[in-house]
Short mmCIF file of C-alpha atoms in Angstrom, two decimals:
data_model
loop_
_atom_site.label_atom_id
_atom_site.label_comp_id
_atom_site.label_asym_id
_atom_site.label_seq_id
_atom_site.Cartn_x
_atom_site.Cartn_y
_atom_site.Cartn_z
CA ALA A 661 63.50 4.04 28.95
CA LYS A 662 60.03 3.14 27.77
CA GLY A 663 58.59 5.79 25.47
CA SER A 664 61.88 7.60 24.96
CA PHE A 665 63.55 8.27 21.62
CA ASN A 666 66.34 5.99 20.44
CA THR A 667 69.81 7.41 20.91
CA CYS A 668 72.94 6.74 18.92
CA GLU A 669 75.72 4.41 20.04
CA ILE A 670 77.95 7.32 21.06
CA CYS A 671 75.26 8.79 23.33
CA ASN A 672 74.48 5.35 24.76
CA SER A 673 78.16 4.72 25.51
CA LEU A 674 78.59 8.11 27.15
CA ASN A 675 75.42 7.65 29.23
CA ASN A 676 76.57 4.20 30.33
CA LEU A 677 79.97 5.57 31.25
CA LEU A 678 78.39 8.29 33.38
CA LYS A 679 75.96 5.86 35.02
CA ASN A 680 78.56 3.15 35.75
CA THR A 681 78.82 3.16 39.55
CA ARG A 682 81.85 0.82 39.52
CA LYS A 683 83.97 3.51 37.88
CA LYS A 684 84.60 6.38 40.20
CA LEU A 685 84.97 9.26 37.79
CA LYS A 686 86.54 12.47 38.97
CA LYS A 687 84.63 15.72 38.49
CA GLU A 688 86.98 16.78 35.68
CA GLN A 689 86.41 13.47 33.85
CA ILE A 690 82.63 13.87 34.21
CA ARG A 691 82.89 17.44 32.89
CA ILE A 692 84.92 16.28 29.87
CA ILE A 693 82.42 13.50 29.06
CA GLN A 694 79.46 15.87 29.41
CA GLU A 695 81.17 18.48 27.20
CA PHE A 696 81.93 15.87 24.55
CA LYS A 697 78.31 14.72 24.63
CA ARG A 698 77.10 18.32 24.30
CA LEU A 699 79.37 18.86 21.27
CA HIS A 700 78.24 15.55 19.75
CA ILE A 701 74.54 16.44 20.13
CA GLY A 702 75.27 19.89 18.67
CA GLN A 703 76.92 18.29 15.62
CA GLN A 704 73.93 15.99 15.16
CA SER A 705 71.62 19.01 15.28
CA ILE A 706 73.66 20.76 12.56
CA GLU A 707 73.51 17.63 10.38
CA ARG A 708 69.74 17.28 10.85
CA LYS A 709 69.20 20.94 9.90
CA LYS A 710 71.36 20.48 6.78
CA LEU A 711 69.29 17.42 5.83
CA GLU A 712 66.07 19.43 6.21
CA VAL A 713 67.48 22.20 3.98
CA ASN A 714 68.48 19.61 1.36
CA LYS A 715 64.97 18.11 1.47
CA GLU A 716 63.41 21.52 0.83
CA LEU A 717 65.86 22.30 -2.00
CA SER A 718 65.08 18.94 -3.60
CA LEU A 719 61.35 19.73 -3.72
CA GLU A 720 61.94 22.91 -5.73
CA VAL A 721 61.25 22.94 -9.47
CA ASP A 722 62.18 25.26 -12.35
CA ASP A 723 59.70 27.25 -14.47
CA THR A 724 58.73 24.11 -16.42
CA GLY A 725 58.08 22.05 -13.28
CA GLN A 726 61.30 20.07 -13.73
CA PRO A 727 63.18 19.21 -10.50
CA GLN A 728 66.76 20.48 -10.45
CA GLN A 729 67.98 18.02 -7.83
CA GLY A 730 66.84 15.09 -5.78
CA LEU A 731 67.55 13.60 -2.36
CA ILE A 732 67.40 9.91 -1.58
CA PHE A 733 67.69 8.95 2.09
CA ILE A 734 68.11 5.21 2.72
CA ASP A 735 67.62 3.65 6.14
CA GLY A 736 67.21 -0.03 6.97
CA MET A 737 65.20 -1.47 9.82
CA THR A 738 66.70 -3.86 12.31
CA GLU A 739 66.01 -7.37 11.08
CA LEU A 740 64.75 -8.69 14.42
CA LYS A 741 61.92 -6.14 14.52
CA GLY A 742 60.36 -7.72 11.42
CA ASN A 743 60.80 -11.42 12.13
CA SER A 744 57.75 -13.66 11.89
CA PRO A 745 57.26 -17.09 13.47
CA LYS A 746 58.06 -19.96 11.13
CA LEU A 747 55.15 -22.08 10.00
CA GLY A 748 55.09 -25.32 11.98
CA ALA A 749 57.82 -24.32 14.41
CA THR A 750 57.19 -25.08 18.02
CA ARG A 751 57.06 -22.20 20.44
CA THR A 752 60.46 -21.66 21.92
CA SER A 753 62.61 -18.79 23.03
CA LYS A 754 65.21 -19.55 20.35
CA VAL A 755 65.67 -16.85 17.74
CA ASP A 756 66.24 -19.37 14.91
CA HIS A 757 62.53 -20.27 14.67
CA VAL A 758 61.60 -17.27 12.58
CA ILE A 759 61.39 -16.14 9.00
CA ALA A 760 63.75 -13.20 8.72
CA ASN A 761 62.04 -10.12 7.36
CA ARG A 762 63.96 -6.95 6.74
CA VAL A 763 62.41 -3.72 5.52
CA ILE A 764 64.54 -0.96 4.02
CA GLY A 765 62.89 2.43 3.81
CA VAL A 766 63.95 5.02 1.27
CA GLU A 767 62.76 8.61 1.64
CA VAL A 768 62.67 10.34 -1.75
CA TYR A 769 62.46 14.09 -2.38
CA CYS A 770 62.56 15.23 -6.00
CA GLY A 771 60.34 18.04 -7.28
CA PRO A 772 56.73 16.86 -6.95
CA ILE A 773 57.87 13.47 -5.60
CA ASN A 774 57.86 13.36 -1.79
CA THR A 775 57.41 9.75 -0.83
CA VAL A 776 58.86 6.65 0.82
CA PHE A 777 59.78 3.50 -1.10
CA LEU A 778 59.84 0.29 0.93
CA TYR A 779 61.92 -2.73 -0.05
CA ASN A 780 61.45 -6.06 1.68
CA THR A 781 64.00 -8.87 1.92
CA ASP A 782 64.14 -12.22 3.70
CA GLN A 783 66.92 -14.61 4.68
CA MET A 784 67.32 -15.70 1.05
CA VAL A 785 68.81 -12.27 0.30
CA GLY A 786 72.28 -11.70 1.69
CA LYS A 787 73.15 -8.69 3.76
CA GLY A 788 75.89 -6.22 3.05
CA ALA A 789 76.95 -3.86 0.30
CA ASN A 790 75.37 -5.87 -2.53
CA THR A 791 71.94 -5.49 -0.97
CA MET A 792 72.39 -1.77 -0.36
CA ILE A 793 73.73 -1.22 -3.88
CA GLU A 794 70.63 -2.97 -5.22
CA VAL A 795 68.43 -0.71 -3.05
CA VAL A 796 70.25 2.33 -4.50
CA ARG A 797 69.70 1.03 -8.04
CA GLN A 798 66.06 0.15 -7.41
CA SER A 799 65.28 3.47 -5.73
CA MET A 800 66.76 5.36 -8.70
CA SER A 801 64.68 3.25 -11.08
CA ASP A 802 61.52 3.76 -9.03
CA LEU A 803 62.13 7.51 -8.80
CA GLN A 804 62.60 7.71 -12.57
CA ALA A 805 59.30 5.84 -13.08
CA GLU A 806 57.48 8.22 -10.70
CA LEU A 807 58.91 11.25 -12.48
CA GLN A 808 57.95 9.84 -15.90
CA LYS A 809 54.34 9.49 -14.70
CA ASN A 810 54.42 13.27 -14.30
CA GLY A 811 56.13 13.87 -17.65
CA LEU A 812 59.43 14.72 -15.93
CA HIS A 813 62.95 13.34 -16.09
CA MET A 814 65.71 12.64 -13.57
CA PRO A 815 67.60 15.74 -12.43
CA THR A 816 71.32 16.02 -13.08
CA LYS A 817 72.09 16.49 -9.37
CA MET A 818 71.30 13.80 -6.78
CA MET A 819 72.13 13.82 -3.09
CA TRP A 820 72.35 10.62 -1.09
CA GLN A 821 72.01 10.20 2.66
CA PHE A 822 72.92 6.92 4.36
CA ASP A 823 72.91 5.94 8.01
CA ASN A 824 76.06 4.79 9.77
CA CYS A 825 75.51 1.02 9.57
CA GLY A 826 78.28 -1.33 8.47
CA GLU A 827 76.58 -2.09 5.14
CA ASN A 828 77.08 1.51 4.10
CA LYS A 829 80.68 1.89 5.30
CA ASN A 830 82.70 -0.29 2.99
CA LYS A 831 84.78 0.04 -0.15
CA THR A 832 82.12 -1.55 -2.38
CA MET A 833 79.50 1.06 -1.46
CA PHE A 834 81.93 3.93 -2.01
CA GLY A 835 83.49 2.43 -5.16
#
């Protein structure tokens, strides 16, 4: 609905299942689906609270001002949201008349550093694990540079948070 928050694929699927008038669900089936959705939303709430705790812990420093840990939270933006019309292309409803523009946001929490790094790619940069691994490498490098500006060094403990997209769920990312 217009103005509402985005929901995850699981919630969307459950909502569609409940709204589907072609499927005549029995009361017990509806109850089971609603209970599963309630448990799912509860789990998401626990995970969000844990993330907030980790953010706060990552902003703490020791007596010398040195951060003891950091948190890097990477999340990409859907490519279609950033597309621009191609120069010289005629107006058409086809999607192929655009310059692909993908922005990947990286929230960084590490002692005095509480910022967002943005990385921009176009269609010349492939998608997948290689791109995300490069974003991980670049965000570590950029964090180190920001810390050095403050006379600090990288902490020995880093936490990483990734969304559930396919680029982040493969053997290359976990290797």
